[in-house]
Each structure stands twice: as structure tokens, then as C-alpha cells.
Coordinates of C-alpha atoms and ligand atoms in Angstrom, one line a residue:
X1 CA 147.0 -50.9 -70.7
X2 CA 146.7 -53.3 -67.8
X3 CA 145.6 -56.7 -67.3
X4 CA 141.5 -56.9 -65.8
X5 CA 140.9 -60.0 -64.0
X6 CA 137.2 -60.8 -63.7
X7 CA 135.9 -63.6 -61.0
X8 CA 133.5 -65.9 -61.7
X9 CA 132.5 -67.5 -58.0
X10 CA 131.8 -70.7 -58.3
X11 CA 132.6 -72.3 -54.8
X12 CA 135.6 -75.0 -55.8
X13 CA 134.7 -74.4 -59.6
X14 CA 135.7 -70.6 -59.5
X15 CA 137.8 -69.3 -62.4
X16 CA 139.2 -65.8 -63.6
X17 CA 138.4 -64.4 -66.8
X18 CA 141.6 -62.4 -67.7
X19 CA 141.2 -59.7 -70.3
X20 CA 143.9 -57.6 -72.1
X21 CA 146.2 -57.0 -74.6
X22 CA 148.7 -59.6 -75.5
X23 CA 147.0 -62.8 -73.9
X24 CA 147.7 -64.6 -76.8
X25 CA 151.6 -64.3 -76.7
X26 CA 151.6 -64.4 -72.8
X27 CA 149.4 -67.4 -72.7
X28 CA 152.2 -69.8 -72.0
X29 CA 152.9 -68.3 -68.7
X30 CA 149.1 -67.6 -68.3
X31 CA 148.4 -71.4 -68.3
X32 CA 151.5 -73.7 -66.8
X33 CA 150.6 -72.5 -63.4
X34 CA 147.8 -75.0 -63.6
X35 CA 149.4 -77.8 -65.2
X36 CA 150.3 -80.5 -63.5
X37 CA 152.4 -81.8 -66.4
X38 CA 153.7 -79.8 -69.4
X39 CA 151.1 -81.0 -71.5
X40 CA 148.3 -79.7 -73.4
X41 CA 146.1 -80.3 -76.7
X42 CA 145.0 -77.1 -78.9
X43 CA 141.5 -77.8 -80.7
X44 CA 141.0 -74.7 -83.4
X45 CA 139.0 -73.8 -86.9
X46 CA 140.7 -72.7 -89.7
X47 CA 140.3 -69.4 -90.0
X48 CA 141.8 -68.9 -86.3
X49 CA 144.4 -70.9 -86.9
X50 CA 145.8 -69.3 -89.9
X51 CA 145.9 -66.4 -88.7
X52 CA 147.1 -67.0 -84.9
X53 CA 147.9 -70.4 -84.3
X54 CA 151.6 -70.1 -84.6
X55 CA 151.7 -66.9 -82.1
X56 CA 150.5 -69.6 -79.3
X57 CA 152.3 -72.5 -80.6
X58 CA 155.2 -70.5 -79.5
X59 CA 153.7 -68.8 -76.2
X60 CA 153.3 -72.3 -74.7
X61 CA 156.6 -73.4 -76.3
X62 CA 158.0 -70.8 -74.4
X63 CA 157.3 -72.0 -70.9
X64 CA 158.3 -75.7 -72.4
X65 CA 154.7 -76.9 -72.7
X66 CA 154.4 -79.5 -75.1
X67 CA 151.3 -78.4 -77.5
X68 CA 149.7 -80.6 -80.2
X69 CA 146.8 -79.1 -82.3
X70 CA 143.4 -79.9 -84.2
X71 CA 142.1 -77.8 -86.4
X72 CA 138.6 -77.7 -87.4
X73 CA 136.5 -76.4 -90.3
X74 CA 135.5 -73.1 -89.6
X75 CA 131.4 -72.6 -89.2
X76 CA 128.4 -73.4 -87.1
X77 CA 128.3 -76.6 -88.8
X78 CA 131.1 -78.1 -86.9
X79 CA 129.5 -77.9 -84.1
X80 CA 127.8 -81.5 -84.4
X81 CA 128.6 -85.2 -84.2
X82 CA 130.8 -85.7 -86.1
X83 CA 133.4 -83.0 -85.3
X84 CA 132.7 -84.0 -82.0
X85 CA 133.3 -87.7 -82.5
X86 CA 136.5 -86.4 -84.2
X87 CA 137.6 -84.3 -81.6
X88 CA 137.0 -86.5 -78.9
X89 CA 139.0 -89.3 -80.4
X90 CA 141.8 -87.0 -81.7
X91 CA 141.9 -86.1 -77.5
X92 CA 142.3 -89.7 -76.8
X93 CA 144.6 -90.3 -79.5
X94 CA 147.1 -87.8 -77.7
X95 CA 146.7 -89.3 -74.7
X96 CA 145.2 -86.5 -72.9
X97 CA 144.3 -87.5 -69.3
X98 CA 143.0 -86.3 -66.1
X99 CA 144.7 -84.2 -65.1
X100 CA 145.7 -82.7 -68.5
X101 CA 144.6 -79.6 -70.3
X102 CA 142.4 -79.0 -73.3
X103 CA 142.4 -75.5 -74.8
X104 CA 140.0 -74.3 -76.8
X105 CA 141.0 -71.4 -79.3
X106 CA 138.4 -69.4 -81.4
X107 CA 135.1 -68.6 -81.3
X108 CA 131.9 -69.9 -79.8
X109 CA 131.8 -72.8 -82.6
X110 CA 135.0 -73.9 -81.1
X111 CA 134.4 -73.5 -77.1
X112 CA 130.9 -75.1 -76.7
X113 CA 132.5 -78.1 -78.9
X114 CA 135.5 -78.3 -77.5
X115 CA 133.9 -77.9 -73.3
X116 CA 131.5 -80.3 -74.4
X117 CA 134.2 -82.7 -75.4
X118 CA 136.1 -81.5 -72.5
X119 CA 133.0 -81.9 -70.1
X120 CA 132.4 -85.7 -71.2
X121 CA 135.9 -86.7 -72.2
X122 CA 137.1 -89.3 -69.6
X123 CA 134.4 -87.9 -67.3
X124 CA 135.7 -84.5 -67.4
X125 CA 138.7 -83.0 -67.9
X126 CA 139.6 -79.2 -67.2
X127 CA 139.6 -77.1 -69.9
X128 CA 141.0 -73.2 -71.5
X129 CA 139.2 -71.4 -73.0
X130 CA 141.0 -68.6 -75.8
X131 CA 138.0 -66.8 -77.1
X132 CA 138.9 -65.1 -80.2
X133 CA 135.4 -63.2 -81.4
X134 CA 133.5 -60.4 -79.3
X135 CA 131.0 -62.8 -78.9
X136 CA 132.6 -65.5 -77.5
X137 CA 135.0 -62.9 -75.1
X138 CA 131.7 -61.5 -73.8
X139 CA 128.8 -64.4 -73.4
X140 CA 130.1 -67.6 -75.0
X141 CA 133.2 -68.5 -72.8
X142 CA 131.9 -67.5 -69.9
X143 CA 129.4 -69.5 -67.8
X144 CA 129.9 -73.1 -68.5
X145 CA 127.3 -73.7 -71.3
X146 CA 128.7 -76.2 -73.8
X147 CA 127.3 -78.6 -76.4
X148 CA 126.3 -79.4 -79.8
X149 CA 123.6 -79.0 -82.5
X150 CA 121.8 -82.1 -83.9
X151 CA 119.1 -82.7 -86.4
X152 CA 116.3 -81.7 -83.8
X153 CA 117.7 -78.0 -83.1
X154 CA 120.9 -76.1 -82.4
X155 CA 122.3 -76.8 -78.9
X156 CA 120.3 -79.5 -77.4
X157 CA 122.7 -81.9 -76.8
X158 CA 125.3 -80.3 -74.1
X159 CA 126.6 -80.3 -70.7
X160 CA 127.3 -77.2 -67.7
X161 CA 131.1 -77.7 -68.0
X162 CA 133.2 -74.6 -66.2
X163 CA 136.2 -73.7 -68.0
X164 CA 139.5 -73.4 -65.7
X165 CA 140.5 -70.5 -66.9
X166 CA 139.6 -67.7 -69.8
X167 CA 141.7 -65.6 -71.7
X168 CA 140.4 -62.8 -73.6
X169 CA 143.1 -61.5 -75.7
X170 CA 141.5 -57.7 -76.9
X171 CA 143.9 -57.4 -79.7
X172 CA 142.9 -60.4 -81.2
X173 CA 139.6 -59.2 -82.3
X174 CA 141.6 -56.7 -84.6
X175 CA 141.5 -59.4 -87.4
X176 CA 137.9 -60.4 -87.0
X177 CA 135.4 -59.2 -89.8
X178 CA 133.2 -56.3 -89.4
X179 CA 130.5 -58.3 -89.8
X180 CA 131.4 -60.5 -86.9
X181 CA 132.7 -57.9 -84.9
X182 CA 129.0 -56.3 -84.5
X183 CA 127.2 -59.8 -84.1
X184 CA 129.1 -59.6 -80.9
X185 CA 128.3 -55.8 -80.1
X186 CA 124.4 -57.3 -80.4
X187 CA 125.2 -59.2 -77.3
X188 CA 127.4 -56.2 -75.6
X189 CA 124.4 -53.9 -76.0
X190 CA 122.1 -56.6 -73.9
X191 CA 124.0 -56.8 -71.2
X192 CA 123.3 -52.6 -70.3
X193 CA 119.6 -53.7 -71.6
X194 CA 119.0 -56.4 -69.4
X195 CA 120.8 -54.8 -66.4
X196 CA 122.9 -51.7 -65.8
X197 CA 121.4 -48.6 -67.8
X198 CA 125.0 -46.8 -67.0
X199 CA 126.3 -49.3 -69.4
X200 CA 124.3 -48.6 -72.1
X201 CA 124.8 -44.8 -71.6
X202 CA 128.6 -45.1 -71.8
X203 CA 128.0 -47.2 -74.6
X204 CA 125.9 -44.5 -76.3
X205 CA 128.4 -42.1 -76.1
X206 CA 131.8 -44.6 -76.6
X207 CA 131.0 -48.1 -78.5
X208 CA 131.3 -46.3 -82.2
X209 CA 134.8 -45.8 -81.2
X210 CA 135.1 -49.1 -80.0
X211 CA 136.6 -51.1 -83.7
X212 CA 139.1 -48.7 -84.1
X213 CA 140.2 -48.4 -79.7
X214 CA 141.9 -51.2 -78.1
X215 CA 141.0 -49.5 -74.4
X216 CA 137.4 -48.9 -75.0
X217 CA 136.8 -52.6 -76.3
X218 CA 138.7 -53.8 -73.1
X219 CA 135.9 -51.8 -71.1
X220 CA 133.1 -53.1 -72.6
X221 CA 134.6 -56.5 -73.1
X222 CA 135.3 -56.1 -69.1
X223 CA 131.8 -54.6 -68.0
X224 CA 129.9 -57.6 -69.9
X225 CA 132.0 -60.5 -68.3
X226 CA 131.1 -59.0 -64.9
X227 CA 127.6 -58.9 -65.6
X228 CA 127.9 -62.3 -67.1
X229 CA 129.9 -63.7 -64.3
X230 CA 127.5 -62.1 -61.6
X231 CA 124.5 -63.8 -63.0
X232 CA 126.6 -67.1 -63.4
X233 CA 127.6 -67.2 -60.2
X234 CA 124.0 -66.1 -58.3
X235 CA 122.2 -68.9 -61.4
X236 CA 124.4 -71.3 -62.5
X237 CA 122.4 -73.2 -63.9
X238 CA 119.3 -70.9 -65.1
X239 CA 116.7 -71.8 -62.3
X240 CA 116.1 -68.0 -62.6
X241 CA 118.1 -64.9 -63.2
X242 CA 120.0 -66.5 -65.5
X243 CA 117.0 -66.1 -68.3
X244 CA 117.9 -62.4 -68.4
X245 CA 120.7 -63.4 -70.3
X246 CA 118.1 -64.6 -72.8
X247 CA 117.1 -61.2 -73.8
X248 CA 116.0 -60.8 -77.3
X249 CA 116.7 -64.5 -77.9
X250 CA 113.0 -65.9 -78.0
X251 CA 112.5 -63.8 -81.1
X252 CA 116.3 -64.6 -82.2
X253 CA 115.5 -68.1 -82.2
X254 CA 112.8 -67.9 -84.0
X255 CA 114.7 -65.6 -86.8
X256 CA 117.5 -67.7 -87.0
X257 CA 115.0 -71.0 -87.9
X258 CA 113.4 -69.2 -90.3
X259 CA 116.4 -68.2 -91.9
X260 CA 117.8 -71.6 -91.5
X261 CA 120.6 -70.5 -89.2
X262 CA 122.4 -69.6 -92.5
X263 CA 124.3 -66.3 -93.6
X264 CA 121.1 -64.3 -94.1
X265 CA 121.4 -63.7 -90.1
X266 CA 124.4 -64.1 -87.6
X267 CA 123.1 -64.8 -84.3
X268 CA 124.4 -61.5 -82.5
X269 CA 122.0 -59.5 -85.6
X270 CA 119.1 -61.5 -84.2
X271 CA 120.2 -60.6 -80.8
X272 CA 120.1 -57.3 -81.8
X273 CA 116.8 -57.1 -84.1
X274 CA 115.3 -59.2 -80.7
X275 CA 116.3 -56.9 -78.1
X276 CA 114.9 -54.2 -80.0
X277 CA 111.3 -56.2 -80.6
X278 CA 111.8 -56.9 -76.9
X279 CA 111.5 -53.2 -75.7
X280 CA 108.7 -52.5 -78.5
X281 CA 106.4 -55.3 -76.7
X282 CA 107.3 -54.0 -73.2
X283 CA 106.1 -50.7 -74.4
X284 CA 103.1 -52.1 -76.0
X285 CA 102.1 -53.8 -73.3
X286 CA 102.6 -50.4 -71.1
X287 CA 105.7 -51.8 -69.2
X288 CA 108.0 -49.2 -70.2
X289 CA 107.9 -45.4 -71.6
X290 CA 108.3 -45.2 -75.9
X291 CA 111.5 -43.3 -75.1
X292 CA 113.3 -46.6 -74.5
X293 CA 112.5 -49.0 -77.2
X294 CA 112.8 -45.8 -79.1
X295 CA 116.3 -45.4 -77.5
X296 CA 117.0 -48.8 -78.2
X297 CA 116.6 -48.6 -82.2
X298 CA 118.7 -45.0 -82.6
X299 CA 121.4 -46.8 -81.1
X300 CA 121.6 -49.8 -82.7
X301 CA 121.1 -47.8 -86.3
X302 CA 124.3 -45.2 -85.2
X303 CA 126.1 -48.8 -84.9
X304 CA 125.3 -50.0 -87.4
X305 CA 123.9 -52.9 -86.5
X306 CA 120.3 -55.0 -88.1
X307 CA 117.7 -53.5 -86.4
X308 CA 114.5 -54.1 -88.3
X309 CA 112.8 -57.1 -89.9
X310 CA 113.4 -56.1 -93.3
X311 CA 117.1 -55.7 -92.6
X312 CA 117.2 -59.3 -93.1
X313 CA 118.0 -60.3 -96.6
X314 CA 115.1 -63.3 -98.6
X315 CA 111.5 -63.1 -97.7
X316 CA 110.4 -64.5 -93.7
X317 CA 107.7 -66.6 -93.0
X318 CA 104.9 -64.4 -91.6
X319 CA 103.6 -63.5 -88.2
X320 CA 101.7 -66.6 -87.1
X321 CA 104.4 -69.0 -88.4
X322 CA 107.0 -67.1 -86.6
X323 CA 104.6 -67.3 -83.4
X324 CA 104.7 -71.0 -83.9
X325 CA 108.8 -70.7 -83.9
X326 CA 108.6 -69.2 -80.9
X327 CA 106.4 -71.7 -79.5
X328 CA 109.1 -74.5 -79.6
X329 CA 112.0 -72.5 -78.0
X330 CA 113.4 -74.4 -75.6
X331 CA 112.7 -72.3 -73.5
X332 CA 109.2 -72.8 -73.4
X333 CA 107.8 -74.4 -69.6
X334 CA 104.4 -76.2 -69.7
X335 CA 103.8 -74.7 -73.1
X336 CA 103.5 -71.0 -71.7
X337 CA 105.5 -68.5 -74.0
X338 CA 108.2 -66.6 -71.7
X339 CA 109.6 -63.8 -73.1
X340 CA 112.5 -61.3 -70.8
X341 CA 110.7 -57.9 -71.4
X342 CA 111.7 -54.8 -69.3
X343 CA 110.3 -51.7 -67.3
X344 CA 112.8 -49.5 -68.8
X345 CA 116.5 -49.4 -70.3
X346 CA 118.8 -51.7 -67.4
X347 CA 115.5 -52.8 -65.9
X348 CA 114.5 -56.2 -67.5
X349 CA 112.5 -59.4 -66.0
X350 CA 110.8 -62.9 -67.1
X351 CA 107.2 -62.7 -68.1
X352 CA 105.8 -66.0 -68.6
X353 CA 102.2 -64.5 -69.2
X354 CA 102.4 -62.3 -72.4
X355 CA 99.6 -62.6 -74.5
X356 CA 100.1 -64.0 -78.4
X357 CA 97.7 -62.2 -80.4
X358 CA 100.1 -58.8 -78.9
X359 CA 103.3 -60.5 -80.2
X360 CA 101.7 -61.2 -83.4
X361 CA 100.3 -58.2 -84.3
X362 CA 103.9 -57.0 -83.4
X363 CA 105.3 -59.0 -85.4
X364 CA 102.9 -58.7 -88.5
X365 CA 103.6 -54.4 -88.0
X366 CA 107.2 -55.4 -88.1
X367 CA 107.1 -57.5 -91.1
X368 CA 104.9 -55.0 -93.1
X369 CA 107.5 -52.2 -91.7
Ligands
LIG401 N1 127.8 -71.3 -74.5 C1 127.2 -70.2 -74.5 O1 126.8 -69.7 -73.4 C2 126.9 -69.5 -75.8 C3 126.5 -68.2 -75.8 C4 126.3 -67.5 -77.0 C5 126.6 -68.2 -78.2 N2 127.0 -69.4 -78.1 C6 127.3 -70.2 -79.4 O2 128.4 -69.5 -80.0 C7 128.4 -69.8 -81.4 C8 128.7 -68.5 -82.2 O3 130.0 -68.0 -81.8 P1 130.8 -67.0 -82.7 O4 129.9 -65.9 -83.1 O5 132.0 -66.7 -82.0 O6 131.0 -67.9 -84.0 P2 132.2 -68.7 -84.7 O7 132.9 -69.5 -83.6 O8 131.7 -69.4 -85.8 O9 133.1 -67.5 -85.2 C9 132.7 -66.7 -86.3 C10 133.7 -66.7 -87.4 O10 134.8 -65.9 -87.1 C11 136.0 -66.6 -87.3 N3 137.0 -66.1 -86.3 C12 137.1 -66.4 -85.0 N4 138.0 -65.6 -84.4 C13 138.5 -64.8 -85.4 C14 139.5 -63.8 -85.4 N5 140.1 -63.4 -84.3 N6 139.8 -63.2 -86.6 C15 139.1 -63.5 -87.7 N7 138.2 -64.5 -87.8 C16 137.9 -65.1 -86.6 C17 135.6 -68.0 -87.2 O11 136.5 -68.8 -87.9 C18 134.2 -68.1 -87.8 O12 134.3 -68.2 -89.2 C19 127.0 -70.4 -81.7 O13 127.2 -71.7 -81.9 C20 126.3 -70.1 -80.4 O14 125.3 -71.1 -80.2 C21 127.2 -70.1 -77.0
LIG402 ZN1 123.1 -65.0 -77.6

């Protein structure tokens, strides 16, 4: 299996997401190339790091780069002030400079806390990223969003930070639960949704395979960075296109509140329930033919995944109060609800005028479903 090497185009800020097997033992000789000195700090979680911390340890050994490491609690929960404050100083504490490197190794927890500490740390420092869950290989690491949750919401306090380089080592999903592993497939499924029906056909007939196939989960690891790194580099910074990436995310959001962003929903299963609610309202609204949310829902069932509201465990708030969720997304301009509906599988847009009593009454069916 060979090595694919996706582009994001950024002008002077371009990177390369590289994504294979073996990324993880290689990654010595993957990163000195862009050191200036033989230096670099390793920020972690727990769980990563008992399972593969020593594995890079030694890579960057290898190539005589001098390594030290921080390891985190592992959960949404660190991604806050105060493992921030801790990290940040910890980064100072050894020294890192400039022109050093900061590599940030696990999942989406760790690489929007650790670019954001990157992005403000002495102004900016350049930064790895060593995503180690599906959804961090396909969405999180890619694109330059970083930050924090506070008090007020989850990831209001952040910075666009571009990584320097991403390594998306496919054997190291092999040790992540199934659980996570098809959170992440919610996100994989949007990216043929939003934009390339082909996608989603080959992921019809292949992704079932996908767990259990190390060359199948490089394709679709592969096919969703390009998509991500095309609309990163045409929208960097969400002016437009980029919202497509937020497909099935205004009702997400709105999930994940009302579960408290707790256990009872991952945020690839809200992805996942959303992007299906998404194609119900285009069809509702006579956007799209009933073959496609319809098409939609059989295929996240075969996978598997949480499909309808009632696959969420504990009761839900009803329609309206989800409505009122929804209202204070942060996505939200001028008060007018924008939702990314779609004229048919691979065909999606931003609506900023979609009625509420629709999305309600939606939303009441689905809860009563
Ligand atoms: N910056 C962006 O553009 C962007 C996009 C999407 C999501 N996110 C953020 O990403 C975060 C979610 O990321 P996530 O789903 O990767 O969660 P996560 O980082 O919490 O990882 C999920 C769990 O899997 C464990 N884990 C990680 N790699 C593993 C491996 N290889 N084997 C076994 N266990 C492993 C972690 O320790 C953790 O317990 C959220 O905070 C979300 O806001 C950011
Ligand atoms: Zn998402």
C-alpha cells in the first residue's frame, strides 16, 4: 500500500496531508525535514499514549530528534482553560521557540487544543498534527480550526492556525473503539452528501468493509481530506463554501446541547442523525426527490450508525425547545436560521430562508417517530 499525499493550497501556508500505513513509526523521518533544530514537544491524552506513545517516542528518536511529552486526560473536557493554561506553560517550560515544533498526537480533543496553543504560543509557532481517530484523520486536522470550549459553549474561544504538516497513520485507527470509529464514518458519509454523489455510491457498496480493510479506509480517509482540503483552500476562512462542511451540524448542535455534550451522543452520531434530518427537510420543502433522504437513512442503518431521534438514549427536550437550540448556533447571521440542505445526494447548498414551523413539525414527527 503506498503513501497518498493530499495538498492543501494555501499560498505560503500550504501543507500536505500524508496518509498511509506506518506514519506513526516513520514519523521521525516524516518531520526532521522541517526542523530547524532537532527539537520537538509531544502534547497527548491518555488513552493515545498508552497505547502508541512509545512507537513515536522511538520514530523521532530514530532520526535523533529530541522529544519530550505531555500527556493529557483523555475527553472533550480537556479541551478548556485549564488544560490549555497547562499546556501552554508546560510548552514554555521546555523552552519551545520559534522556530520549534509542537506535535499534536490523538484525536480532535488533542489537535484543536494543542493548534490553539500552538497558534497563540509566542505568537505562533508551527505545529504537527498526528491524528489518531477517523474523525480527526478526515475533518478535524485538516483546515486550521482550533480552539477551546468555555462555560458559554463548545469552541468559541479559538484561532485559524494551519498545521505544517499532517500525518494520518491508517493503521492506527485499528485500536480505536467501534463506537468512535463510526462517530467518524458520520463525518465520512457527509463529505459524498455535501459534494460528490460518486463518493457516497462507492461508499454504499465498500464502507461496511471498511473496519476490518486497511486499503478501503485509506480511500475514504483519502477522498474526504481532498474534499476537505479543496473547500479549505477555495474558503479558508468560511466566508462561504466552507458552510457545506456544516452539513447536519445545525441540528447536531442542537442534539449535543440537549444531551449535554455527554455520552448519550458522540458528535459524529449527531452528524449522522443531522445529515439524515437534513435531506428529510430538503425533501419536505420539495428540494430534492424522497429517494434520497430515503437513501440516506438505509445507509446509515446497514452501518450501523444512529440514525433516528429515538436512537438516542434519556428523554430530549421537545420540538420547540430544540428550535430554540438551533436558534443560538453560532452559526446563526442577523438572527436568520441557516441550515446546508441539498437538491439531491452530492448536491448540497446554504439556505438562510427555511421556514421554522417546517423544521418543527419535523422535528416533533421525528421525536414522536
Ligand atoms: N477543528 C475542526 O475543524 C474540528 C472538526 C470536527 C471536530 N472537531 C472537534 O474534535 C473533537 C472530537 O474529536 P474526536 O472524535 O477525535 O474525539 P477525541 O479526541 O476525544 O477522541 C475520542 C476518544 O478516542 C480516544 N482515542 C484517540 N485515538 C485513539 C486510538 N487510535 N485508539 C484508541 N483510542 C483512541 C481518545 O483518547 C478519546 O477518548 C471535538 O472537540 C470537536 O469539536 C474539530
Ligand atoms: Zn463535525
Amino acid at each position: 500500500m503506498t503513501l497518498d499525499v493530499v495538498p492543501v493550497e494555501l499560498g505560503s501556508r500550504s501543507y500536505e496531508v500524508r496518509i498511509g500505513p506506518g506514519l506513526i513509526d516513520a514519523a521521525g523521518a516524516q518531520i526532521l525535514p522541517l526542523l530547524r533544530r532537532r527539537k520537538v514537544a509531544v502534547v497527548t491524552d491518555e488513552t493515545v499514549a498508552r497505547l502508541h506513545l512509545d512507537r513515536l517516542l522511538a520514530a523521532l528518536a530514530a532520526e535523533g530528534i529530541e522529544a519530550s511529552a505531555l500527556t493529557l486526560p483523555a475527553g472533550e473536557s480537556t479541551k478548556g482553560w485549564a488544560e490549555f493554561a497547562r499546556t501552554t506553560e508546560w510548552l514554555l517550560e521546555q523552552k519551545i521557540e520559534r522556530r520549534d515544533m509542537v506535535v499534536a498526537f490523538g484525536g480532535g480533543v488533542i489537535g484543536d487544543l494543542v493548534g490553539f496553543a500552538a497558534a497563540v504560543l509566542r505568537r505562533g509557532v508551527r505545529f504537527v498534527q498526528i491524528p489518531t481517530t477517523l474523525l480527526s484523520q478526515v475533518d478535524s486536522s485538516v483546515g486550521g480550526k482550533t480552539g477551546i470550549n468555555t462555560a458559554q459553549g463548545k469552541n468559541l474561544v479559538g484561532a485559524f492556525h494551519q498545521p505544517t504538516l499532517v500525518l494520518a497513520d491508517i493503521d492506527v485507527l485499528g485500536s480505536l473503539p467501534g463506537r468512535d470509529f463510526l462517530a467518524g464514518y458520520g463525518e465520512v458519509v457527509k463529505y459524498g452528501l455535501l459534494g460528490d454523489a460518486t463518493f457516497f455510491d462507492w461508499l454504499e457498496s465498500n464502507a461496511s468493509a471498511m473496519a476490518g480493510d486497511a486499503g478501503l479506509r485509506q480511500y475514504a480517509v483519502r477522498r474526504s481530506v481532498e474534499m476537505k482540503a479543496g473547500i479549505v483552500s477555495r474558503d479558508e476562512t468560511e466566508e462561504g463554501e466552507r458552510a457545506l462542511l456544516n452539513l447536519g451540524h445545525t441540528f447536531c448542535h442542537a442534539l449535543e446541547k440537549a444531551t449535554g455534550y455527554s455520552d448519550r451522543l458522540l458528535h459524529g452520531e449527531g452528524v449522522a442523525i443531522g445529515c439524515a434530518l437534513a435531506f428529510e427537510l430538503s425533501q419536505r420543502l420539495g428540494l430534492c426527490a424522497q429517494e434520497a433522504p430515503s437513501r440516506v437513512r438505509a445507509h446509515l442503518r446497514a452501518m450501523g450508525c444512529k440514525v433516528d431521534l429515538k436512537d438516542i438514549p434519556g428523554d430530549l427536550p421537545d420540538a420547540e425547545t430544540l428550535l430554540a437550540l438551533m436558534g443560538q448556533d453560532k452559526k446563526v447571521i442577523d438572527g436568520q436560521l441557516r441550515f446546508i440542505l441539498a437538491r439531491g445526494i452530492g448536491e448540497a447548498f446554504v439556505a438562510s430562508d427555511v421556514p421554522g414551523d417546517v423544521v418543527k413539525n419535523l422535528l416533533a414527527e421525528a421525536l414522536a417517530g
